[in-house]
mmCIF file with all atom_site columns, C-alpha atoms in Angstrom:
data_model
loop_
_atom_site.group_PDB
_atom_site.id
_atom_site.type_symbol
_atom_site.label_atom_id
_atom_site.label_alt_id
_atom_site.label_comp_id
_atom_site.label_asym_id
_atom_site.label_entity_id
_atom_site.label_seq_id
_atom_site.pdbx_PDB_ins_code
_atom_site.Cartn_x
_atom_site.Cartn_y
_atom_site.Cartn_z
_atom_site.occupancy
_atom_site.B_iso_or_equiv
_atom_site.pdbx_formal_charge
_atom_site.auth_seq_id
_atom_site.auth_comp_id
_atom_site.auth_asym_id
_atom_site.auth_atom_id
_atom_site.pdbx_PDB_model_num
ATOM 1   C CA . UNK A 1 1   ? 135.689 214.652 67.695 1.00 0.00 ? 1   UNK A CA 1
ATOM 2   C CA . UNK A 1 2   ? 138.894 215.646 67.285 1.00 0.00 ? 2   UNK A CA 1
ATOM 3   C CA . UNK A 1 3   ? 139.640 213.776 64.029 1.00 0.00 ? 3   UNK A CA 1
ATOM 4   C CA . UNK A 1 4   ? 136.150 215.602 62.398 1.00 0.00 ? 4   UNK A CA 1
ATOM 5   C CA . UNK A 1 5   ? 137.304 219.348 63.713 1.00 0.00 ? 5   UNK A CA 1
ATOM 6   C CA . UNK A 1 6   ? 140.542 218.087 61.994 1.00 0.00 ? 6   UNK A CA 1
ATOM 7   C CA . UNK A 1 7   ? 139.061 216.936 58.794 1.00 0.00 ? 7   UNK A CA 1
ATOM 8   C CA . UNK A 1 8   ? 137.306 220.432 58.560 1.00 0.00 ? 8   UNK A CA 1
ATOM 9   C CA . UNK A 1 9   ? 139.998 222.320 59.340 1.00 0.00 ? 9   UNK A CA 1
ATOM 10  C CA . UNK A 1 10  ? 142.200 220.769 55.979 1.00 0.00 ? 10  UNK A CA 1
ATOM 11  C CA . UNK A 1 11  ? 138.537 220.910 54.027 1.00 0.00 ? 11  UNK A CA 1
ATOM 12  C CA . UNK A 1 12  ? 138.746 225.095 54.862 1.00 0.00 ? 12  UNK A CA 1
ATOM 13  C CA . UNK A 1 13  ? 142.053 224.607 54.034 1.00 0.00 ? 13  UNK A CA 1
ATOM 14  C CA . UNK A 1 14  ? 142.244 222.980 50.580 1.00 0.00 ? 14  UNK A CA 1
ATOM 15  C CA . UNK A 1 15  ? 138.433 225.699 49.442 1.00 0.00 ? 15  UNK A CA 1
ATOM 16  C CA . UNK A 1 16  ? 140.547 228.573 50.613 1.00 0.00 ? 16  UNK A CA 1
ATOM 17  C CA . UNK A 1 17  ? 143.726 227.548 48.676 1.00 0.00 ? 17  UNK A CA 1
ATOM 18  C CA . UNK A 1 18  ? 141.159 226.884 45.855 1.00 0.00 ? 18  UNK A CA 1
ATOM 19  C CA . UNK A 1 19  ? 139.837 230.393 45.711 1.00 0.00 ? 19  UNK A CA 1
ATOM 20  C CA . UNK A 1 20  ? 143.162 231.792 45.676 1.00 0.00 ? 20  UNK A CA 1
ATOM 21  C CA . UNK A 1 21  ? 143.935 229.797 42.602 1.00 0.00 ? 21  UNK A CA 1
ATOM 22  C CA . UNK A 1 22  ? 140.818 230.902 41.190 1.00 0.00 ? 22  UNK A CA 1
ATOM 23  C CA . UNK A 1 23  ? 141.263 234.615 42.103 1.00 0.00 ? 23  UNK A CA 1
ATOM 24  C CA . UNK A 1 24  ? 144.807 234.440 40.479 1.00 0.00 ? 24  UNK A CA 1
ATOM 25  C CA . UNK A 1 25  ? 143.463 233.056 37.477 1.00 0.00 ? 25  UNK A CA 1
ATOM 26  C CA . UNK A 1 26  ? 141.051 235.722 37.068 1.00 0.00 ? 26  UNK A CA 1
ATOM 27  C CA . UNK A 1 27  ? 143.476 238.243 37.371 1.00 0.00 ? 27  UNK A CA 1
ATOM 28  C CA . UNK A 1 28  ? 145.475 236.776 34.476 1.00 0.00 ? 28  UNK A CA 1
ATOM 29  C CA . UNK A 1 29  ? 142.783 236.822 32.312 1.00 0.00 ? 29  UNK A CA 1
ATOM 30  C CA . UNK A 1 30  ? 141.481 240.335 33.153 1.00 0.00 ? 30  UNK A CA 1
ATOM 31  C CA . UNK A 1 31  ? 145.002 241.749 32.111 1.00 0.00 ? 31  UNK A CA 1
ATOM 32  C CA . UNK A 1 32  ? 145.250 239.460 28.556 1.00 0.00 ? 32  UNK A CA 1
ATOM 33  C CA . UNK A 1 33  ? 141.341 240.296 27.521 1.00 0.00 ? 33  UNK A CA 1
ATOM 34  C CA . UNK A 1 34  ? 142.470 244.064 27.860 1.00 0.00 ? 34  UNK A CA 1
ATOM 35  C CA . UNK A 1 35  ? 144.996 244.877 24.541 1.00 0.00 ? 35  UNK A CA 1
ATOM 36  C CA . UNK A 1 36  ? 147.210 247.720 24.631 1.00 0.00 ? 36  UNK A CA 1
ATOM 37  C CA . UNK A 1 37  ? 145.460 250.609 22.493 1.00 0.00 ? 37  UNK A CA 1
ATOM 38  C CA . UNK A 1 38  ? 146.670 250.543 19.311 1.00 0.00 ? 38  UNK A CA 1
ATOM 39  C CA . UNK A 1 39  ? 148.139 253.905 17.363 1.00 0.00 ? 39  UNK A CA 1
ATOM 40  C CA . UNK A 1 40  ? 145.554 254.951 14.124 1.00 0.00 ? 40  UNK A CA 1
ATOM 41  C CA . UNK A 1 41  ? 146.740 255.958 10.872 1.00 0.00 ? 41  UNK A CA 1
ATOM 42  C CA . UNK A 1 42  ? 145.560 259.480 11.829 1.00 0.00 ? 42  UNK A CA 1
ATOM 43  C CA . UNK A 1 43  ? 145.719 261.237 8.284  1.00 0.00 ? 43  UNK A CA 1
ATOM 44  C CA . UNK A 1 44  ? 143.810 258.394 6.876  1.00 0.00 ? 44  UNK A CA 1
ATOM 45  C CA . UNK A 1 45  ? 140.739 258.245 9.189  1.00 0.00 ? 45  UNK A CA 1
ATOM 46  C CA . UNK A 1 46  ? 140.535 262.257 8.721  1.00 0.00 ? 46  UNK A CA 1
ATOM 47  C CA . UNK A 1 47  ? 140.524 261.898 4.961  1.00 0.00 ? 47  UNK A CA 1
ATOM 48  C CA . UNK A 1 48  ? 137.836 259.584 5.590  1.00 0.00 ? 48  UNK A CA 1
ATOM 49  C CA . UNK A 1 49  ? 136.244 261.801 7.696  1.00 0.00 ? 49  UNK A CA 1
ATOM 50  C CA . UNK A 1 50  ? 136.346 264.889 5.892  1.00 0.00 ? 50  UNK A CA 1
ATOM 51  C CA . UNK A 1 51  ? 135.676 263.558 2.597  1.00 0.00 ? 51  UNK A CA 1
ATOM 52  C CA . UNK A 1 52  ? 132.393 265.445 2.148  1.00 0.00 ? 52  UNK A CA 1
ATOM 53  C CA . UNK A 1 53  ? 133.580 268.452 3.920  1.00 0.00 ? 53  UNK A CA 1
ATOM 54  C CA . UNK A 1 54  ? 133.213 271.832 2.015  1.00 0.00 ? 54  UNK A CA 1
ATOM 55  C CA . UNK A 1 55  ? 136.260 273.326 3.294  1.00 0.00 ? 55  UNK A CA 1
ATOM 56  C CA . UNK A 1 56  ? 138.263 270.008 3.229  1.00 0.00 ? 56  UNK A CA 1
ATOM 57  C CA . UNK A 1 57  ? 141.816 271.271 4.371  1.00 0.00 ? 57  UNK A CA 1
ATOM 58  C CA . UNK A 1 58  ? 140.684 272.748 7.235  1.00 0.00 ? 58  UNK A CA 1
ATOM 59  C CA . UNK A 1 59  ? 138.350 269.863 8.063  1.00 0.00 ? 59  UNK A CA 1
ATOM 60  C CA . UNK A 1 60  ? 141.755 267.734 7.790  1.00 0.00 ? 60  UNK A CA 1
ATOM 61  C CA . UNK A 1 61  ? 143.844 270.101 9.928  1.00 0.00 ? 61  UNK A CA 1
ATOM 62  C CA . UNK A 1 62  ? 141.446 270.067 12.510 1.00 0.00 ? 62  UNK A CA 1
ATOM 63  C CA . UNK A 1 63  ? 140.757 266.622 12.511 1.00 0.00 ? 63  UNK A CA 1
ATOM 64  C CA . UNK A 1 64  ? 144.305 265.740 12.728 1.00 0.00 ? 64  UNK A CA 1
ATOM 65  C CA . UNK A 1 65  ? 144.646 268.064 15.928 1.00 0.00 ? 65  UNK A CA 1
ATOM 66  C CA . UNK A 1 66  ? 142.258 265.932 17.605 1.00 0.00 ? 66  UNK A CA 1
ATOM 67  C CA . UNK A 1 67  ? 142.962 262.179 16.378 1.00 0.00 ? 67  UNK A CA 1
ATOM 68  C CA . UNK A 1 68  ? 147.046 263.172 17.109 1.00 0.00 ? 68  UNK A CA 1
ATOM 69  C CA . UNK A 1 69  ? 145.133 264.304 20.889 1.00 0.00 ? 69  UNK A CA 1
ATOM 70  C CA . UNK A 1 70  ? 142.441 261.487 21.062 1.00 0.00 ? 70  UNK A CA 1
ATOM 71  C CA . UNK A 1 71  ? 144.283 258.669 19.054 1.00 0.00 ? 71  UNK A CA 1
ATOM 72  C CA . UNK A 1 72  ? 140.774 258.120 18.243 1.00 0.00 ? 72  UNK A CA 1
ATOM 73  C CA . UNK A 1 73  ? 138.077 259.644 14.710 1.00 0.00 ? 73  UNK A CA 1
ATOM 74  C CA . UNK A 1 74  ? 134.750 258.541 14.820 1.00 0.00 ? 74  UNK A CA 1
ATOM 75  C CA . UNK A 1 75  ? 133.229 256.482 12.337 1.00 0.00 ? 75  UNK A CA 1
ATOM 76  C CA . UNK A 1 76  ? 131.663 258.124 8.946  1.00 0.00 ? 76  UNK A CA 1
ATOM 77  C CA . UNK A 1 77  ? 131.737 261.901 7.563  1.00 0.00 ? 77  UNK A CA 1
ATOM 78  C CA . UNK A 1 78  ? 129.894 263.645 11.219 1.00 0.00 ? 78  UNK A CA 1
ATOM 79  C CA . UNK A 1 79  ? 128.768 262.840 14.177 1.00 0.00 ? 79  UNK A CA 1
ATOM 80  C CA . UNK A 1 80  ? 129.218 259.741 15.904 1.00 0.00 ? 80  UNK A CA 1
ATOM 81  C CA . UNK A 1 81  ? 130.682 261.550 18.937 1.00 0.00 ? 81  UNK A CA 1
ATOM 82  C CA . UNK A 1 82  ? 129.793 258.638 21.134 1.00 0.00 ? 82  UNK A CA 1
ATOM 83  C CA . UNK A 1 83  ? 132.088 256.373 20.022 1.00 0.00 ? 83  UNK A CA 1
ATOM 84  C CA . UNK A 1 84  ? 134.827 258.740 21.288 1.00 0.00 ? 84  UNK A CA 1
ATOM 85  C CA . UNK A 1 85  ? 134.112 261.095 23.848 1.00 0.00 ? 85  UNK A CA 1
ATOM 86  C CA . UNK A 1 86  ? 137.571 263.087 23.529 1.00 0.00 ? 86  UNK A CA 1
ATOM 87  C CA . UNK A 1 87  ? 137.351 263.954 20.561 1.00 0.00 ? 87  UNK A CA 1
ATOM 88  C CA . UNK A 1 88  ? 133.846 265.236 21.054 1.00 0.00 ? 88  UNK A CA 1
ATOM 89  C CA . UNK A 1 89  ? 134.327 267.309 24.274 1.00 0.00 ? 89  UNK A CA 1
ATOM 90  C CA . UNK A 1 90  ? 137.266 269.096 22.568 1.00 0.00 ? 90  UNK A CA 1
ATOM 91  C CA . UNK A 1 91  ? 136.612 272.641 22.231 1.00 0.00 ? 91  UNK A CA 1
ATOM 92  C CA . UNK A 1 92  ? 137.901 275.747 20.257 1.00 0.00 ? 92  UNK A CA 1
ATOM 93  C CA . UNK A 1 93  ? 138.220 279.333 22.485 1.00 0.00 ? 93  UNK A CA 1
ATOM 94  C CA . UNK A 1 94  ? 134.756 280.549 21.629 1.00 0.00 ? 94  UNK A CA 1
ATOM 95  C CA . UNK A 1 95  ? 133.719 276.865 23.560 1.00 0.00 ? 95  UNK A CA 1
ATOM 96  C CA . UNK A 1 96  ? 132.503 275.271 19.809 1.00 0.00 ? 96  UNK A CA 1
ATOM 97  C CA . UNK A 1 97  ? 133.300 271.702 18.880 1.00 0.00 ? 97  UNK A CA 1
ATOM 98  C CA . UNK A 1 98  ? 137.044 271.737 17.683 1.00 0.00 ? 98  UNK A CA 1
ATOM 99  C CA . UNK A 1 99  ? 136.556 268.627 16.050 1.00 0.00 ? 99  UNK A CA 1
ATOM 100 C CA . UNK A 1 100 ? 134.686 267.634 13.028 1.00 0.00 ? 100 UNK A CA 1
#
């Protein structure tokens, strides 16, 4: 009886050292799967994104504002706000969109 209560207790033992390992390992990989952001070639993604603009230096200016702010321009010439929200909840005084 004795020897079996033993036997469980190293069994508990060895799982629980086991999901520590496991844990730890986790961890580790959370931290590598998540890169550091990396800085955007601001003027170019405005150029990009202004390119069909009518008033195209302003469009620039503007846009520069927000990607120097953001570090983020959504994809193609408007809209596309989704695919970063701080650049889309950016507002002037009057409470329009600051960004195009």
């Amino acid at each position: 009886m004795a020897a079996t209560k033993g036997l469980m207790f190293v069994l508990l033992l060895i799982a629980f050292a086991m999901l520590l390992m496991e844990s730890g390992q986790m961890v580790i990989t959370t931290q590598v799967d998540n890169p550091l952001p990396q800085d955007i070639d601001c003027g170019e993604a405005c150029d990009a994104r202004c390119r069909l603009s009518s008033r195209q230096k302003i469009c620039e200016r503007a846009c520069g504002t927000c990607c120097s702010r953001c570090q983020c321009v959504p994809p193609g010439t408007s809209g596309n706000y989704d695919f970063c929200p701080c650049y889309a909840n950016m507002t002037t005084h009057g409470g329009r969109h600051k960004c195009p």
